[in-house]
Every structure is written in C-alpha cells, then in structure tokens.
Amino acid sequence: MATAKIQPLSAQKSLPSAGRFGVYGGRYVPETLMAALQELEAHYEKAKRDQSFQRRLDELLRTYAGRPTPLFFAQRLTKKLGGAKIYLKREDLLHTGAHKINNCLGQGLLVARMGKHRVIAETGAGQHGVATATVCALLGFECVVYMGTEDMRRQELNVFRMRLLGATVTAVDAGSRTLKDAISEAMRDWTTNIHTTHYILGSVLGAHPYPMMIRDFQSVIGKEARKQMVAAEGRLPDCLVACVGGGSNAMGLFYAFMNDTKVKMVGVEAGGLGVNSGKHAARFSGGKPGVLQGTMTYLLQDGDGQINLTHSVSAGLDYAAVGPEHSYLREIGRATYTSATDDEAMAAFDLLAREEGIVPALESAHAIAHIVKIAPAMKKNQILLVNLSGRGDKDVQQVARMRGITL
C-alpha cells in the first residue's frame, strides 16, 4: 500500500470537514462499505440527541459494567518512586476486566437501534472480543470474533471466555497473525454481510465515524476522572499517562482535559525490543503518515508503503497504526508520545503487583513503566494520573510461560 502524500497541518488554515482530525482520519473504504458507514453515522448522530438512548447507556454502564470506576491514590508506589503523587483510574475493575466494555455497550445499543442481529469484531489481547461477546449475550445477538492465531496462543484464557459467552472465535493465520490481520478479515466479512451485520470496532481506528464515535463512548473515563481528581486534590493533575495501541483508553482519558492546556498528556506505545531493533509497535518513533484499514494516520511501513510486521509483549498494543486523533494531537503539540520496551513493561507489571496489590494488563504496564521514568524527577506536590486500562488476569499464563514457570 503506497504512502499517501498529505499537506502538513501547519500549512492548513482551518480544520477539514467532519471525519477528519487535521489531515488525519477520513473514510478510505470500498464503495460497498460506504452505505453501512453512512447508516452508522446517521444512527449515531440521532442517538447522541436521544435522551432515552443516553439514559439506557448510562444505566448499563452503572448497573452492568460497574461505573463509576474509582480513582485510587497509589501511596506505596508514590513512596517507592519518591516523586510526584500517583493516582490510578481503575478501569481494570470494570465487568470483563478492561475499558473495552464502555464502547461495546454503546455500539451494542446502536445495533439494536439499527435492527441488525449479527455482530462481528476483531481482537488482539482478547479484551475487546470478550466485551463484544458479553454485550452480544446480554442483548441477544449472534457474535463472531476474528483473532490472529499468534494472539490466540498468547491469550488462551480470553479465547475460552469468548466461546463460553457464545461467540464464534475465528482464527486468522495470515500475515503476522495478530490484530492487523484480524481487522482485515473482519472487514471482509462486513463487506459481504452489511445488511444483517454490524462491525463493533474496538479502538479509535478505522473509517469515520468510528474514531469519533468510540472516543465519545470512552470519554466517560476522563469525565469521571476530572471530577474525582478535583474532589481528591482540589485541582486537576499535572500530567495524564495512558498506553496507546489504537488508543481508545488514552482518548477516553484525554478528551475531558483537552482544553486544560496546563495538563500534559502522554501516550505510551509499545517499544518491543527497542525502536532501533525494528521489532516494536512505536508508530510515532518509526512510522510515517499513510492509509491503513480505512483511515489516514501514522503507521509502520517500509519504503514501498508495505505494512511492517510489529512486535510487543502485549497483544493489545501490537498493531501497525495508531488512531488518527492521536496523530493530530501529536502534530499540534497537545499530546506527546513515547514508548516502553517489553522488559520495562514486564518490570512495571511486577512493580505494581508487589507495591499495590494490583496486577495490571501488560498493555497498562507500559503506562506504569513510563511513570517509573518520570515520577522521581517531579516535585512531590505534582500529580500524575494514570489510566489503568485493564487487569492482568489474561496475561498471567503468558508471563509464567515466558519465565519458564509451569502453572
């Protein structure tokens, strides 16, 4: 796939039309999918203004998913690192174990609104697949989840959970056998079955309206955290930190603070074996703008525009592209992006477990790894707010295997 040539954001006088974040985003799909995307956009725009839809979603988030999630002061971790106060937004305490349920409940209600009965999804770490299968069981939809065989190997527990919930888990053995290939297969399915099927995309990726819509569904994270932070400390945090694969948990946290320019926002990508190794998923360190799976954004590609293979110890961050709004936030300087290596994430996984009794998802451990780097250099009266996007139950078997431990 050839790299798209784009006009630098600095050369533009105003933001382009809906569906764009600066020059990023858009709708790059086959003609067969245009009608389905337009239908989805129209239903979503109506749902946003429909108070009954919003009340039903709020009710499910509260009584089914377990919102609001708490804001936790990590006292021992703060003392251990010796710098800024560290707060964790506990998305790991949600039903199904991660932030993914926020988006799946919203899209599930849209499926019912559109009168469709079949849902497809893709998953890497398995958390989005589990959340989708959960919502389909709740609302009575047929569910098919596409998952790369490499990710199925790494996330055996979540594969079993999806099947237990009644989903068909379809193995994808093409390409890197990870999230990129699962998305491609899901899109092929959708193209064939658009009249009966809705594709519940899992992150702020893909063609418009997905990045905007999923950000909106996940923005409950930041809205809650903002109020909770003011209640706890009487002010906003100095810095927000979240891991970034596609980037929905990060956008969910960042969005409520977008106009608070004194609040720094940091996204942490998967550094894998190091950005100089070529085995990573750090799109902003090693990528450039192009088009992948419906959207223009930063992605990892070679000189001919072919998508590079990626690597991360965390299946949920192992993807060649990042959400287009993240590309925009980086370009205008509102957010900064860095990376943590596999080894740093594994060390952070252990650290949080031992200091706070919380086992984080390997994805979330990347955010904790960045905290380890920056907290000691900050003042004791400064505040770091970390989105703990998921819990690490799903990763225990993989970590044990990597350490030669038989469970």
GROMACS .gro file of C-alpha atoms in nm:
model
  407
    1MET     CA    1   0.000   0.000   0.000
    2ALA     CA    2   0.162   0.324  -0.110
    3THR     CA    3   0.219   0.601   0.141
    4ALA     CA    4  -0.031   0.883   0.098
    5LYS     CA    5   0.112   1.230   0.040
    6ILE     CA    6  -0.053   1.480   0.269
    7GLN     CA    7  -0.035   1.852   0.325
    8PRO     CA    8   0.143   1.943   0.652
    9LEU     CA    9  -0.100   2.055   0.918
   10SER     CA   10   0.094   2.379   0.962
   11ALA     CA   11   0.005   2.472   0.604
   12GLN     CA   12  -0.368   2.444   0.664
   13LYS     CA   13  -0.577   2.745   0.762
   14SER     CA   14  -0.865   2.550   0.915
   15LEU     CA   15  -0.973   2.200   1.002
   16PRO     CA   16  -1.120   1.995   0.717
   17SER     CA   17  -1.474   1.858   0.717
   18ALA     CA   18  -1.631   1.610   0.957
   19GLY     CA   19  -1.446   1.285   0.993
   20ARG     CA   20  -1.106   1.450   0.997
   21PHE     CA   21  -0.863   1.546   1.270
   22GLY     CA   22  -0.649   1.792   1.082
   23VAL     CA   23  -0.544   1.594   0.777
   24TYR     CA   24  -0.585   1.262   0.956
   25GLY     CA   25  -0.886   1.033   0.964
   26GLY     CA   26  -1.132   1.024   0.677
   27ARG     CA   27  -1.310   0.734   0.512
   28TYR     CA   28  -1.091   0.519   0.285
   29VAL     CA   29  -1.306   0.212   0.221
   30PRO     CA   30  -1.454   0.017  -0.072
   31GLU     CA   31  -1.778   0.152  -0.215
   32THR     CA   32  -1.963  -0.148  -0.071
   33LEU     CA   33  -1.897  -0.022   0.283
   34MET     CA   34  -1.993   0.342   0.226
   35ALA     CA   35  -2.365   0.281   0.279
   36ALA     CA   36  -2.304   0.092   0.604
   37LEU     CA   37  -2.078   0.368   0.739
   38GLN     CA   38  -2.327   0.636   0.642
   39GLU     CA   39  -2.606   0.438   0.809
   40LEU     CA   40  -2.397   0.403   1.124
   41GLU     CA   41  -2.313   0.773   1.127
   42ALA     CA   42  -2.678   0.872   1.085
   43HIS     CA   43  -2.796   0.642   1.366
   44TYR     CA   44  -2.518   0.759   1.595
   45GLU     CA   45  -2.593   1.128   1.537
   46LYS     CA   46  -2.959   1.064   1.626
   47ALA     CA   47  -2.865   0.853   1.928
   48LYS     CA   48  -2.645   1.131   2.066
   49ARG     CA   49  -2.952   1.357   2.078
   50ASP     CA   50  -3.188   1.086   2.203
   51GLN     CA   51  -3.224   1.112   2.580
   52SER     CA   52  -3.375   0.763   2.608
   53PHE     CA   53  -3.068   0.614   2.435
   54GLN     CA   54  -2.835   0.803   2.668
   55ARG     CA   55  -3.035   0.703   2.976
   56ARG     CA   56  -3.023   0.336   2.874
   57LEU     CA   57  -2.648   0.354   2.810
   58ASP     CA   58  -2.585   0.530   3.142
   59GLU     CA   59  -2.795   0.269   3.321
   60LEU     CA   60  -2.599  -0.020   3.169
   61LEU     CA   61  -2.266   0.147   3.240
   62ARG     CA   62  -2.371   0.187   3.604
   63THR     CA   63  -2.559  -0.136   3.680
   64TYR     CA   64  -2.392  -0.379   3.438
   65ALA     CA   65  -2.040  -0.253   3.370
   66GLY     CA   66  -1.974  -0.111   3.717
   67ARG     CA   67  -1.927   0.263   3.664
   68PRO     CA   68  -1.810   0.493   3.802
   69THR     CA   69  -1.470   0.330   3.844
   70PRO     CA   70  -1.270   0.456   4.142
   71LEU     CA   71  -0.971   0.690   4.142
   72PHE     CA   72  -0.703   0.531   4.361
   73PHE     CA   73  -0.407   0.707   4.524
   74ALA     CA   74  -0.113   0.468   4.484
   75GLN     CA   75   0.055   0.561   4.810
   76ARG     CA   76   0.317   0.286   4.823
   77LEU     CA   77   0.414   0.329   4.458
   78THR     CA   78   0.440   0.705   4.513
   79LYS     CA   79   0.670   0.649   4.812
   80LYS     CA   80   0.874   0.389   4.625
   81LEU     CA   81   0.942   0.621   4.330
   82GLY     CA   82   0.994   0.924   4.552
   83GLY     CA   83   0.845   1.200   4.341
   84ALA     CA   84   0.502   1.302   4.215
   85LYS     CA   85   0.179   1.173   4.367
   86ILE     CA   86   0.042   0.889   4.152
   87TYR     CA   87  -0.329   0.826   4.101
   88LEU     CA   88  -0.474   0.532   3.907
   89LYS     CA   89  -0.806   0.544   3.721
   90ARG     CA   90  -0.927   0.189   3.786
   91GLU     CA   91  -1.077   0.080   3.452
   92ASP     CA   92  -0.943  -0.265   3.538
   93LEU     CA   93  -1.231  -0.303   3.784
   94LEU     CA   94  -1.498  -0.293   3.514
   95HIS     CA   95  -1.700  -0.600   3.414
   96THR     CA   96  -1.490  -0.805   3.167
   97GLY     CA   97  -1.169  -0.653   3.307
   98ALA     CA   98  -1.098  -0.350   3.090
   99HIS     CA   99  -1.227  -0.025   2.943
  100LYS     CA  100  -1.350  -0.204   2.628
  101ILE     CA  101  -1.698  -0.263   2.773
  102ASN     CA  102  -1.773   0.115   2.759
  103ASN     CA  103  -1.758   0.119   2.380
  104CYS     CA  104  -1.918  -0.222   2.331
  105LEU     CA  105  -2.227  -0.128   2.530
  106GLY     CA  106  -2.268   0.191   2.328
  107GLN     CA  107  -2.229   0.016   1.994
  108GLY     CA  108  -2.448  -0.274   2.109
  109LEU     CA  109  -2.736  -0.036   2.170
  110LEU     CA  110  -2.676   0.108   1.822
  111VAL     CA  111  -2.700  -0.243   1.674
  112ALA     CA  112  -3.043  -0.282   1.831
  113ARG     CA  113  -3.139   0.063   1.706
  114MET     CA  114  -3.039  -0.032   1.350
  115GLY     CA  115  -3.241  -0.355   1.367
  116LYS     CA  116  -2.946  -0.585   1.297
  117HIS     CA  117  -2.893  -0.922   1.463
  118ARG     CA  118  -2.535  -1.024   1.383
  119VAL     CA  119  -2.218  -0.866   1.524
  120ILE     CA  120  -1.857  -0.916   1.421
  121ALA     CA  121  -1.546  -0.789   1.594
  122GLU     CA  122  -1.170  -0.819   1.595
  123THR     CA  123  -0.948  -0.859   1.898
  124GLY     CA  124  -0.580  -0.865   1.985
  125ALA     CA  125  -0.543  -0.900   2.361
  126GLY     CA  126  -0.889  -1.056   2.368
  127GLN     CA  127  -1.044  -0.795   2.597
  128HIS     CA  128  -1.244  -0.631   2.319
  129GLY     CA  129  -1.354  -0.974   2.198
  130VAL     CA  130  -1.469  -1.069   2.547
  131ALA     CA  131  -1.650  -0.736   2.589
  132THR     CA  132  -1.821  -0.778   2.250
  133ALA     CA  133  -1.923  -1.137   2.325
  134THR     CA  134  -2.054  -1.022   2.663
  135VAL     CA  135  -2.269  -0.748   2.514
  136CYS     CA  136  -2.399  -0.983   2.244
  137ALA     CA  137  -2.502  -1.232   2.511
  138LEU     CA  138  -2.671  -0.952   2.705
  139LEU     CA  139  -2.862  -0.818   2.404
  140GLY     CA  140  -2.922  -1.144   2.216
  141PHE     CA  141  -2.703  -1.102   1.906
  142GLU     CA  142  -2.511  -1.359   1.706
  143CYS     CA  143  -2.137  -1.290   1.759
  144VAL     CA  144  -1.828  -1.373   1.550
  145VAL     CA  145  -1.484  -1.259   1.669
  146TYR     CA  146  -1.176  -1.263   1.445
  147MET     CA  147  -0.842  -1.318   1.618
  148GLY     CA  148  -0.490  -1.383   1.491
  149THR     CA  149  -0.350  -1.724   1.578
  150GLU     CA  150  -0.047  -1.568   1.747
  151ASP     CA  151  -0.278  -1.366   1.971
  152MET     CA  152  -0.491  -1.675   2.036
  153ARG     CA  153  -0.179  -1.852   2.160
  154ARG     CA  154  -0.090  -1.559   2.389
  155GLN     CA  155  -0.446  -1.513   2.516
  156GLU     CA  156  -0.585  -1.865   2.559
  157LEU     CA  157  -0.795  -1.766   2.860
  158ASN     CA  158  -0.979  -1.494   2.669
  159VAL     CA  159  -1.042  -1.729   2.376
  160PHE     CA  160  -1.214  -1.969   2.617
  161ARG     CA  161  -1.411  -1.683   2.775
  162MET     CA  162  -1.543  -1.568   2.436
  163ARG     CA  163  -1.655  -1.919   2.346
  164LEU     CA  164  -1.813  -1.961   2.689
  165LEU     CA  165  -2.017  -1.645   2.618
  166GLY     CA  166  -2.148  -1.799   2.295
  167ALA     CA  167  -1.920  -1.628   2.042
  168THR     CA  168  -1.763  -1.798   1.743
  169VAL     CA  169  -1.389  -1.726   1.753
  170THR     CA  170  -1.248  -1.739   1.402
  171ALA     CA  171  -0.872  -1.792   1.379
  172VAL     CA  172  -0.675  -1.576   1.134
  173ASP     CA  173  -0.349  -1.737   1.021
  174ALA     CA  174  -0.245  -1.479   0.761
  175GLY     CA  175   0.033  -1.220   0.775
  176SER     CA  176   0.162  -1.151   1.125
  177ARG     CA  177  -0.134  -1.348   1.270
  178THR     CA  178  -0.211  -1.055   1.501
  179LEU     CA  179  -0.453  -0.763   1.525
  180LYS     CA  180  -0.392  -0.609   1.180
  181ASP     CA  181  -0.485  -0.934   1.009
  182ALA     CA  182  -0.787  -0.987   1.234
  183ILE     CA  183  -0.918  -0.642   1.136
  184SER     CA  184  -0.870  -0.721   0.767
  185GLU     CA  185  -1.073  -1.041   0.799
  186ALA     CA  186  -1.348  -0.866   0.995
  187MET     CA  187  -1.373  -0.600   0.723
  188ARG     CA  188  -1.403  -0.871   0.455
  189ASP     CA  189  -1.687  -1.030   0.649
  190TRP     CA  190  -1.863  -0.696   0.689
  191THR     CA  191  -1.835  -0.622   0.317
  192THR     CA  192  -2.019  -0.948   0.246
  193ASN     CA  193  -2.288  -0.915   0.514
  194ILE     CA  194  -2.356  -0.543   0.557
  195HIS     CA  195  -2.737  -0.577   0.560
  196THR     CA  196  -2.750  -0.808   0.863
  197THR     CA  197  -2.421  -0.735   1.036
  198HIS     CA  198  -2.262  -0.456   1.239
  199TYR     CA  199  -1.886  -0.440   1.295
  200ILE     CA  200  -1.806  -0.339   1.655
  201LEU     CA  201  -1.459  -0.196   1.602
  202GLY     CA  202  -1.255  -0.199   1.921
  203SER     CA  203  -1.049   0.120   1.915
  204VAL     CA  204  -1.036   0.477   1.781
  205LEU     CA  205  -0.934   0.346   1.440
  206GLY     CA  206  -1.092   0.278   1.105
  207ALA     CA  207  -1.310   0.492   0.882
  208HIS     CA  208  -1.531   0.775   1.005
  209PRO     CA  209  -1.742   0.768   1.224
  210TYR     CA  210  -1.555   0.503   1.427
  211PRO     CA  211  -1.269   0.716   1.570
  212MET     CA  212  -1.508   0.993   1.678
  213MET     CA  213  -1.783   0.759   1.800
  214ILE     CA  214  -1.556   0.529   2.000
  215ARG     CA  215  -1.379   0.830   2.155
  216ASP     CA  216  -1.719   0.961   2.264
  217PHE     CA  217  -1.818   0.627   2.419
  218GLN     CA  218  -1.485   0.608   2.604
  219SER     CA  219  -1.489   0.974   2.715
  220VAL     CA  220  -1.676   0.868   3.028
  221ILE     CA  221  -1.330   0.774   3.166
  222GLY     CA  222  -1.197   1.130   3.156
  223LYS     CA  223  -1.525   1.290   3.263
  224GLU     CA  224  -1.527   1.080   3.579
  225ALA     CA  225  -1.154   1.121   3.643
  226ARG     CA  226  -1.175   1.500   3.614
  227LYS     CA  227  -1.445   1.524   3.881
  228GLN     CA  228  -1.275   1.267   4.103
  229MET     CA  229  -0.940   1.444   4.080
  230VAL     CA  230  -1.090   1.777   4.185
  231ALA     CA  231  -1.271   1.604   4.472
  232ALA     CA  232  -0.950   1.431   4.588
  233GLU     CA  233  -0.696   1.710   4.543
  234GLY     CA  234  -0.893   2.026   4.479
  235ARG     CA  235  -0.730   2.067   4.138
  236LEU     CA  236  -0.650   1.897   3.808
  237PRO     CA  237  -0.349   1.666   3.763
  238ASP     CA  238  -0.026   1.792   3.613
  239CYS     CA  239   0.006   1.504   3.370
  240LEU     CA  240  -0.208   1.225   3.223
  241VAL     CA  241  -0.048   0.898   3.113
  242ALA     CA  242  -0.205   0.610   2.919
  243CYS     CA  243  -0.086   0.328   2.697
  244VAL     CA  244  -0.160   0.363   2.325
  245GLY     CA  245  -0.229   0.078   2.086
  246GLY     CA  246  -0.515   0.201   1.872
  247GLY     CA  247  -0.558   0.447   2.154
  248SER     CA  248  -0.916   0.432   2.282
  249ASN     CA  249  -0.834   0.420   2.653
  250ALA     CA  250  -0.598   0.716   2.610
  251MET     CA  251  -0.850   0.920   2.410
  252GLY     CA  252  -1.113   0.831   2.670
  253LEU     CA  253  -0.896   0.987   2.940
  254PHE     CA  254  -0.754   1.277   2.737
  255TYR     CA  255  -1.075   1.411   2.584
  256ALA     CA  256  -1.219   1.569   2.900
  257PHE     CA  257  -0.891   1.756   2.959
  258MET     CA  258  -0.838   1.872   2.600
  259ASN     CA  259  -0.891   2.242   2.678
  260ASP     CA  260  -0.689   2.233   3.002
  261THR     CA  261  -0.362   2.323   2.836
  262LYS     CA  262  -0.164   2.315   3.161
  263VAL     CA  263  -0.242   1.943   3.192
  264LYS     CA  264   0.016   1.746   2.996
  265MET     CA  265  -0.096   1.434   2.809
  266VAL     CA  266   0.142   1.145   2.737
  267GLY     CA  267   0.068   0.834   2.534
  268VAL     CA  268   0.295   0.531   2.572
  269GLU     CA  269   0.341   0.300   2.274
  270ALA     CA  270   0.492  -0.049   2.262
  271GLY     CA  271   0.870  -0.023   2.230
  272GLY     CA  272   0.903  -0.401   2.195
  273LEU     CA  273   1.270  -0.499   2.177
  274GLY     CA  274   1.364  -0.133   2.124
  275VAL     CA  275   1.276   0.113   1.849
  276ASN     CA  276   1.615   0.056   1.681
  277SER     CA  277   1.557  -0.320   1.665
  278GLY     CA  278   1.273  -0.298   1.414
  279LYS     CA  279   1.070  -0.521   1.645
  280HIS     CA  280   0.825  -0.282   1.807
  281ALA     CA  281   0.492  -0.105   1.758
  282ALA     CA  282   0.606   0.255   1.818
  283ARG     CA  283   0.435   0.426   1.526
  284PHE     CA  284   0.548   0.778   1.612
  285SER     CA  285   0.910   0.674   1.658
  286GLY     CA  286   0.941   0.461   1.347
  287GLY     CA  287   0.640   0.538   1.129
  288LYS     CA  288   0.503   0.798   0.889
  289PRO     CA  289   0.158   0.901   0.763
  290GLY     CA  290  -0.031   0.668   0.534
  291VAL     CA  291  -0.362   0.490   0.493
  292LEU     CA  292  -0.447   0.160   0.662
  293GLN     CA  293  -0.784  -0.007   0.710
  294GLY     CA  294  -0.998   0.295   0.638
  295THR     CA  295  -0.812   0.586   0.793
  296MET     CA  296  -0.515   0.815   0.737
  297THR     CA  297  -0.279   0.816   1.032
  298TYR     CA  298   0.073   0.730   1.143
  299LEU     CA  299   0.172   0.373   1.067
  300LEU     CA  300   0.471   0.147   1.036
  301GLN     CA  301   0.560   0.082   0.674
  302ASP     CA  302   0.860   0.023   0.452
  303GLY     CA  303   0.989   0.243   0.169
  304ASP     CA  304   0.737   0.091  -0.072
  305GLY     CA  305   0.443   0.156   0.161
  306GLN     CA  306   0.408  -0.210   0.264
  307ILE     CA  307   0.298  -0.256   0.625
  308ASN     CA  308   0.578  -0.365   0.856
  309LEU     CA  309   0.546  -0.651   1.099
  310THR     CA  310   0.514  -0.534   1.459
  311HIS     CA  311   0.612  -0.679   1.793
  312SER     CA  312   0.503  -0.631   2.152
  313VAL     CA  313   0.480  -0.847   2.460
  314SER     CA  314   0.127  -0.706   2.489
  315ALA     CA  315  -0.112  -0.829   2.220
  316GLY     CA  316  -0.334  -0.522   2.256
  317LEU     CA  317  -0.055  -0.282   2.154
  318ASP     CA  318   0.076  -0.498   1.871
  319TYR     CA  319  -0.068  -0.302   1.577
  320ALA     CA  320   0.091  -0.111   1.289
  321ALA     CA  321  -0.127   0.205   1.308
  322VAL     CA  322  -0.250   0.447   1.573
  323GLY     CA  323  -0.583   0.628   1.599
  324PRO     CA  324  -0.595   0.937   1.373
  325GLU     CA  325  -0.687   1.177   1.652
  326HIS     CA  326  -0.364   1.081   1.829
  327SER     CA  327  -0.172   1.171   1.513
  328TYR     CA  328  -0.345   1.509   1.515
  329LEU     CA  329  -0.279   1.573   1.885
  330ARG     CA  330   0.088   1.495   1.835
  331GLU     CA  331   0.117   1.719   1.531
  332ILE     CA  332  -0.035   2.022   1.706
  333GLY     CA  333   0.172   1.956   2.018
  334ARG     CA  334  -0.121   1.897   2.254
  335ALA     CA  335  -0.004   1.546   2.346
  336THR     CA  336   0.336   1.380   2.345
  337TYR     CA  337   0.410   1.016   2.273
  338THR     CA  338   0.688   0.790   2.392
  339SER     CA  339   0.740   0.415   2.425
  340ALA     CA  340   0.829   0.149   2.679
  341THR     CA  341   1.009  -0.174   2.594
  342ASP     CA  342   0.891  -0.525   2.669
  343ASP     CA  343   1.142  -0.551   2.954
  344GLU     CA  344   1.030  -0.218   3.103
  345ALA     CA  345   0.665  -0.321   3.084
  346MET     CA  346   0.737  -0.658   3.248
  347ALA     CA  347   0.925  -0.486   3.531
  348ALA     CA  348   0.633  -0.245   3.579
  349PHE     CA  349   0.393  -0.542   3.580
  350ASP     CA  350   0.584  -0.685   3.877
  351LEU     CA  351   0.626  -0.348   4.049
  352LEU     CA  352   0.258  -0.258   4.063
  353ALA     CA  353   0.165  -0.608   4.178
  354ARG     CA  354   0.414  -0.601   4.464
  355GLU     CA  355   0.372  -0.241   4.574
  356GLU     CA  356  -0.005  -0.200   4.542
  357GLY     CA  357  -0.152  -0.550   4.512
  358ILE     CA  358  -0.278  -0.469   4.160
  359VAL     CA  359  -0.183  -0.691   3.865
  360PRO     CA  360  -0.212  -0.470   3.554
  361ALA     CA  361  -0.268  -0.581   3.198
  362LEU     CA  362   0.060  -0.587   3.006
  363GLU     CA  363  -0.083  -0.303   2.797
  364SER     CA  364  -0.141  -0.088   3.107
  365ALA     CA  365   0.202  -0.187   3.240
  366HIS     CA  366   0.352   0.022   2.958
  367ALA     CA  367   0.193   0.332   3.112
  368ILE     CA  368   0.324   0.233   3.456
  369ALA     CA  369   0.671   0.186   3.303
  370HIS     CA  370   0.667   0.548   3.189
  371ILE     CA  371   0.561   0.662   3.536
  372VAL     CA  372   0.868   0.483   3.675
  373LYS     CA  373   1.083   0.700   3.448
  374ILE     CA  374   0.926   1.041   3.511
  375ALA     CA  375   0.780   1.041   3.863
  376PRO     CA  376   1.113   1.056   4.052
  377ALA     CA  377   1.215   1.374   3.869
  378MET     CA  378   0.889   1.554   3.951
  379LYS     CA  379   0.807   1.757   4.262
  380LYS     CA  380   0.622   1.594   4.549
  381ASN     CA  381   0.328   1.831   4.511
  382GLN     CA  382   0.280   1.740   4.144
  383ILE     CA  383   0.018   1.485   4.038
  384LEU     CA  384   0.030   1.206   3.780
  385LEU     CA  385  -0.295   1.043   3.668
  386VAL     CA  386  -0.255   0.704   3.500
  387ASN     CA  387  -0.531   0.520   3.318
  388LEU     CA  388  -0.508   0.160   3.436
  389SER     CA  389  -0.696   0.036   3.132
  390GLY     CA  390  -0.718  -0.332   3.220
  391ARG     CA  391  -0.627  -0.605   3.464
  392GLY     CA  392  -0.363  -0.868   3.413
  393ASP     CA  393  -0.552  -1.193   3.471
  394LYS     CA  394  -0.541  -1.257   3.097
  395ASP     CA  395  -0.160  -1.221   3.091
  396VAL     CA  396  -0.060  -1.440   3.385
  397GLN     CA  397  -0.024  -1.758   3.178
  398GLN     CA  398   0.186  -1.578   2.916
  399VAL     CA  399   0.412  -1.418   3.176
  400ALA     CA  400   0.455  -1.753   3.352
  401ARG     CA  401   0.541  -1.921   3.020
  402MET     CA  402   0.797  -1.650   2.938
  403ARG     CA  403   0.961  -1.709   3.276
  404GLY     CA  404   0.966  -2.086   3.240
  405ILE     CA  405   0.704  -2.139   3.510
  406THR     CA  406   0.454  -2.423   3.475
  407LEU     CA  407   0.113  -2.342   3.615
   0.00000   0.00000   0.00000
